[in-house]
Tab-separated table of C-alpha atoms in Angstrom:
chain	number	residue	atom	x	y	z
A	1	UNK	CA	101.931	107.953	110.223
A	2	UNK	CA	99.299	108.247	113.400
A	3	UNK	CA	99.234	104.531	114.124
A	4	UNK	CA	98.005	102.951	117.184
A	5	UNK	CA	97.887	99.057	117.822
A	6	UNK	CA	96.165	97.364	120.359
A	7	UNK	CA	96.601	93.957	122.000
A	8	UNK	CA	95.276	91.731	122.417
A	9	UNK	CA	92.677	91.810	119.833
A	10	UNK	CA	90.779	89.061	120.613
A	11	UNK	CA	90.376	87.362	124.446
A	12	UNK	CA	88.143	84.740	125.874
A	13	UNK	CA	88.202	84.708	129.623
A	14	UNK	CA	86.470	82.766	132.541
A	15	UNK	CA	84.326	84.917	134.864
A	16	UNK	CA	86.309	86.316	137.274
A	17	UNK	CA	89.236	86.606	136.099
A	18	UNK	CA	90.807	90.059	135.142
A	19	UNK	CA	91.965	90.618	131.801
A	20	UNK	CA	94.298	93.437	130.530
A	21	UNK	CA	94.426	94.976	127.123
A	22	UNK	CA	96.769	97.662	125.680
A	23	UNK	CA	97.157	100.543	123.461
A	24	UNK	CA	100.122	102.009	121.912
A	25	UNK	CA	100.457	104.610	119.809
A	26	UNK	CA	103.699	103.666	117.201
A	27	UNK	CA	104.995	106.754	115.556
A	28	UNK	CA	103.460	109.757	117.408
A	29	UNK	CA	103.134	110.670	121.493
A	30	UNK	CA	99.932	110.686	123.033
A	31	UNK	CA	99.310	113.283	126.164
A	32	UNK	CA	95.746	111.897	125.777
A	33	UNK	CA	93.734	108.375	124.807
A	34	UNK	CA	90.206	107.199	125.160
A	35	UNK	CA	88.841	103.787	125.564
A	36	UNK	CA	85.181	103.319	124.153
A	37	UNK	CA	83.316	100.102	124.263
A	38	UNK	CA	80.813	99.206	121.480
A	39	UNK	CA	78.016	96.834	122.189
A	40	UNK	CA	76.372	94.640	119.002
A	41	UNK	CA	74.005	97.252	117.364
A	42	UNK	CA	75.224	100.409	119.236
A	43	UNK	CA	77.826	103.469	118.454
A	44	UNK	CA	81.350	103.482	120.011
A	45	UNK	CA	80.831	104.550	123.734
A	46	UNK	CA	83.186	106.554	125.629
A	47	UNK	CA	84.084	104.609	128.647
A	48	UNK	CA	87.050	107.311	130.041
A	49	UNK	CA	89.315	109.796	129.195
A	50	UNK	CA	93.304	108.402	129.808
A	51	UNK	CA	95.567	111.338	130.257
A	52	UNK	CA	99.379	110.619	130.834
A	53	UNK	CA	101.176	110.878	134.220
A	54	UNK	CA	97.145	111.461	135.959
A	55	UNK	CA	94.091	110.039	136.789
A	56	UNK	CA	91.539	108.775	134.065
A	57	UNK	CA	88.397	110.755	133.818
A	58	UNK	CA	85.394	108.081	133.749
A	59	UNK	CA	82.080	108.867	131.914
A	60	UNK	CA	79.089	108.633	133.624
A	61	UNK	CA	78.137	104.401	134.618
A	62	UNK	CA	81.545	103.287	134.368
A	63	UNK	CA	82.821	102.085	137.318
A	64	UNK	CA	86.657	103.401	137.474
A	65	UNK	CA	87.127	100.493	140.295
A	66	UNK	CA	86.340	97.270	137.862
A	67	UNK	CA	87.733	99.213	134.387
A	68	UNK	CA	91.464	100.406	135.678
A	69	UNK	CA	93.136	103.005	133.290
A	70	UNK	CA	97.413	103.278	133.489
A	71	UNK	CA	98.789	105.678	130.758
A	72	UNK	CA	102.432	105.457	132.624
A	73	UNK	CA	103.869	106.604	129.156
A	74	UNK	CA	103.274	108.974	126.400
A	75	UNK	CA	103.307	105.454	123.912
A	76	UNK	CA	100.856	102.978	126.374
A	77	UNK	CA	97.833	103.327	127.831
A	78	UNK	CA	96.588	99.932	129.675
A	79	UNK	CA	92.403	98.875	130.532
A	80	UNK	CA	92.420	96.149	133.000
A	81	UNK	CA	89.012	94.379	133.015
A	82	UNK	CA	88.789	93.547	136.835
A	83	UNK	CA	86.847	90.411	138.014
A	84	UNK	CA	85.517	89.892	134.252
A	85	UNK	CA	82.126	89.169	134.177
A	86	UNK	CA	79.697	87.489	130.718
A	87	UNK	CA	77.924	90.902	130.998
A	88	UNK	CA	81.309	92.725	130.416
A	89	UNK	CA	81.120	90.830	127.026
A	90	UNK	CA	82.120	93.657	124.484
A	91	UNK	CA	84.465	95.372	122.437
A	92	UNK	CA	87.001	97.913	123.389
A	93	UNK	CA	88.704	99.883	121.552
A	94	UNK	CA	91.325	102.783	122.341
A	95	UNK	CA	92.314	105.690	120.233
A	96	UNK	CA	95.100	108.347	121.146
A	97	UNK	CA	95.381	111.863	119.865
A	98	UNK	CA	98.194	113.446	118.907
A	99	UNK	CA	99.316	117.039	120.456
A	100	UNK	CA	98.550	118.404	117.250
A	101	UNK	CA	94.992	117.126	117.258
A	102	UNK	CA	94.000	118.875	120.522
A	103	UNK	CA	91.999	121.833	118.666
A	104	UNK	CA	89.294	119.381	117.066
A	105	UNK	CA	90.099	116.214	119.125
A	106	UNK	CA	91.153	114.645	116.368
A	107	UNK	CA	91.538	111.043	117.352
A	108	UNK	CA	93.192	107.782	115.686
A	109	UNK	CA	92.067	104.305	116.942
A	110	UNK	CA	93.198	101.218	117.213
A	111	UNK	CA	91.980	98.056	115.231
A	112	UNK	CA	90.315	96.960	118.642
A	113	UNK	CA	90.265	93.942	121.127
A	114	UNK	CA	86.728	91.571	121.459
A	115	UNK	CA	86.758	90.451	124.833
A	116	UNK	CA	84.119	87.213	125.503
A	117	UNK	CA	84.143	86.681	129.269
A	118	UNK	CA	82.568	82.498	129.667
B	1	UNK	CA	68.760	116.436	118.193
B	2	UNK	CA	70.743	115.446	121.403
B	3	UNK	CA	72.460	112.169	120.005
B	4	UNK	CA	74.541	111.571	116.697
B	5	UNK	CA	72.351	110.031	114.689
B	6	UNK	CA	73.152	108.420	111.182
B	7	UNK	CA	71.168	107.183	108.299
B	8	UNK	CA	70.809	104.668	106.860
B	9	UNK	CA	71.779	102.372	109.178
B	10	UNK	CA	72.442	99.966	106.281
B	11	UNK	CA	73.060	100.095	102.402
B	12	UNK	CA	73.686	98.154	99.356
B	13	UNK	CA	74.518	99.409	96.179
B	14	UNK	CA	75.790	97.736	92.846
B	15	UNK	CA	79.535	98.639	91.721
B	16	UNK	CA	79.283	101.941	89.815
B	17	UNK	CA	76.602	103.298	91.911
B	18	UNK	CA	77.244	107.193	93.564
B	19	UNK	CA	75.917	106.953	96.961
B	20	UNK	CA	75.763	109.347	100.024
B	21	UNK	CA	74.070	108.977	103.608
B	22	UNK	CA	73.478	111.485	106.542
B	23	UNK	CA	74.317	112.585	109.955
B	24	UNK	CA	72.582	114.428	112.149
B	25	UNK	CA	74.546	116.025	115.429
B	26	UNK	CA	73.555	119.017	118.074
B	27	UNK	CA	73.699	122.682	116.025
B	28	UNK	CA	74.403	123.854	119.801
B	29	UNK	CA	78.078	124.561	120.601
B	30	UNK	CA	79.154	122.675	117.827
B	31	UNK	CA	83.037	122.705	117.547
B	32	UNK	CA	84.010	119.996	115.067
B	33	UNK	CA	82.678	116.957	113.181
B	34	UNK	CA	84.609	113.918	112.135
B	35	UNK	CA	84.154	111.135	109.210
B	36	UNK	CA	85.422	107.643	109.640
B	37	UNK	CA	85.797	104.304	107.703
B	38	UNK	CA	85.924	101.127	109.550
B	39	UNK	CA	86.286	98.115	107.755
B	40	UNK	CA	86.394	95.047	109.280
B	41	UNK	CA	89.080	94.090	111.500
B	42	UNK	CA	90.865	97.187	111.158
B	43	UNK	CA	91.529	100.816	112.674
B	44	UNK	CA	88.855	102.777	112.009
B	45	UNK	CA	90.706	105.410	109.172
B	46	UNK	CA	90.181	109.350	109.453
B	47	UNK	CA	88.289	110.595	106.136
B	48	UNK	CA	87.342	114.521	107.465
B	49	UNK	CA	87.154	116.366	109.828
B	50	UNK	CA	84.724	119.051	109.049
B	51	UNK	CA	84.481	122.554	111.111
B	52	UNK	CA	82.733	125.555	108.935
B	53	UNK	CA	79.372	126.011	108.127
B	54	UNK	CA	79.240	125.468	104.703
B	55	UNK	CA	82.520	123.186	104.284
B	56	UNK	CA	83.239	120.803	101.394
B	57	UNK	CA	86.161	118.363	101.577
B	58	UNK	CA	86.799	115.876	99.421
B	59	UNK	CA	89.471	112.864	99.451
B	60	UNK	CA	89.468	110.881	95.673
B	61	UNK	CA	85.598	109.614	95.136
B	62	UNK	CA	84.594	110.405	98.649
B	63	UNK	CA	83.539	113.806	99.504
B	64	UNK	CA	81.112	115.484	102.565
B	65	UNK	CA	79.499	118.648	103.134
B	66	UNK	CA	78.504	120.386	106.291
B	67	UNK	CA	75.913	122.516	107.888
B	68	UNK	CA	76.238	123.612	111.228
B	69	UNK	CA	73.100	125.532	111.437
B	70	UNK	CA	70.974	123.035	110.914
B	71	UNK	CA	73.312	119.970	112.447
B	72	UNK	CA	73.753	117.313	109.618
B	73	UNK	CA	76.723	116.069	107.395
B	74	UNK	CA	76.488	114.457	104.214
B	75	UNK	CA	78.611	111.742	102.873
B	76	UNK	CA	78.710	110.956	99.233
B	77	UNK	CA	80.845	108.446	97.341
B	78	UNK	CA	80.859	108.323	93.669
B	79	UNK	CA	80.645	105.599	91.446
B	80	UNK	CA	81.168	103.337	94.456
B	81	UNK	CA	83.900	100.516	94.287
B	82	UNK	CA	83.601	96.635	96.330
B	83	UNK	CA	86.717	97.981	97.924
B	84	UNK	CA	84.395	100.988	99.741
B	85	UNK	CA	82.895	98.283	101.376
B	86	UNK	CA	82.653	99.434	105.225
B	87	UNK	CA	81.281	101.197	108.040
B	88	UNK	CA	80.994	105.012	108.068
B	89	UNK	CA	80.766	106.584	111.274
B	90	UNK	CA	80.601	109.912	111.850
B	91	UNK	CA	81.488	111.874	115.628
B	92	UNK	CA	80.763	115.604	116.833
B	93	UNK	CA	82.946	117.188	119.013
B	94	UNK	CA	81.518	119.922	120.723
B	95	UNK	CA	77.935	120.513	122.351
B	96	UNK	CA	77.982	119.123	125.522
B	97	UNK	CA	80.761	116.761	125.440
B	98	UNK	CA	83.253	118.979	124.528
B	99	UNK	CA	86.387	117.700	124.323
B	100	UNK	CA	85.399	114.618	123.618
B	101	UNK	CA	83.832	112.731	120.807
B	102	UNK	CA	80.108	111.571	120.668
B	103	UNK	CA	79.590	108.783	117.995
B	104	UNK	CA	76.946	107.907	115.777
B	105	UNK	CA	76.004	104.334	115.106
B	106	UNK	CA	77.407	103.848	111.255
B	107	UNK	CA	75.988	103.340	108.116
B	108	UNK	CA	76.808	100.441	106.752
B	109	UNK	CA	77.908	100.534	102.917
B	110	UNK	CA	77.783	96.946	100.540
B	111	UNK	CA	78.868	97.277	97.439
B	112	UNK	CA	78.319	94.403	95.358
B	113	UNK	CA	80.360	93.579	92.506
């Protein structure tokens, strides 16, 4: 149980072009998933907080306006790269967490998606 | 500490070998602490998730301890196999990013046949 795939898991784009990756959670519903980027070297970042049926909450630096959040169903959450550019060169990766993981946040992830913009 | 903070950041060990590494985390408002293994190209996999001062948990070879007081985990795997082969992370929830997870960088594990 407590799967979640993720799609595409690897995408090379040109620069400016927007690129959309997704995250479903298989055998369990999801009020809440995170996306987190991870640059070479460096811990898994929390990029925003996607909460079904609302708004994303963004962290701090991440500009809601180029990284669009849709979690339109308690399975899918979407991140749509807007206007991709080299320095968005990372990877992403989602996790959800199940109702009964709200008391320690207890989170399952995805296998993740590298996204090279050229 | 304000960060996660794990060490090693790397580690090889021969096949047989117990091992263990550390992570550090904020003592302040600490709610929960979580173990991971990532190996490559897959999900990162739940190990632990840790919440009492003083906790022990253990899952087959693997087990960790915890001390909230003082803000660090311990990992340990016994007589390590290639097949343990990955990244550990470890993530506090609680402090000043409550709800959410703060990560720390890995540690990662080479076991060499």
């Amino acid at each position: 149980g407590a799967v979640v795939s993720q799609h595409p898991s690897r995408v090379i784009c040109k620069s400016g072009t927007s690129v959309k990756i997704e995250c479903r959670s298989l055998d369990f519903q999801a009020t809440t998933m995170f996306w987190y980027r991870q640059f070479p070297k460096q811990s898994l970042m929390l990029m925003a907080t996607s909460n079904e049926g609302s708004k994303a909450t963004y962290e701090q630096g991440v500009e809601k306006d180029k990284f669009l959040i849709n979690h339109a169903s308690l399975t899918l959450s979407t991140l749509t790269v807007t206007s991709a550019h080299p320095e968005d060169s990372s990877f992403y990766i989602c996790s959800a967490r199940p109702p009964t993981g709200r008391g320690y946040n207890e989170q399952f992830f995805g296998p993740g998606t590298r996204l090279t913009v050229l | 500490i304000l960060n996660v903070e794990q060490s090693p950041q790397s580690l090889h060990v021969q096949e047989g070998d117990s091992t263990n590494f550390t992570c550090s985390f904020p003592s302040s408002n600490f709610y929960a602490l979580h173990w991971y293994r990532w190996e490559t190209a897959k999900s990162p996999e739940a190990l632990f998730v840790m919440t009492l001062n003083g906790d022990e948990k253990k899952k087959g070879r693997i087990s960790a301890t915890l001390n909230t007081k003082e803000g660090y985990s311990y990992l340990y795997i016994k007589g390590s196999q290639p097949e343990d082969s990955a990244t550990y992370l470890c993530a506090s929830a609680g402090g000043t990013s409550y709800g959410k997870l703060t990560f720390g960088q890995g540690t990662i594990l080479t076991v060499h046949p």
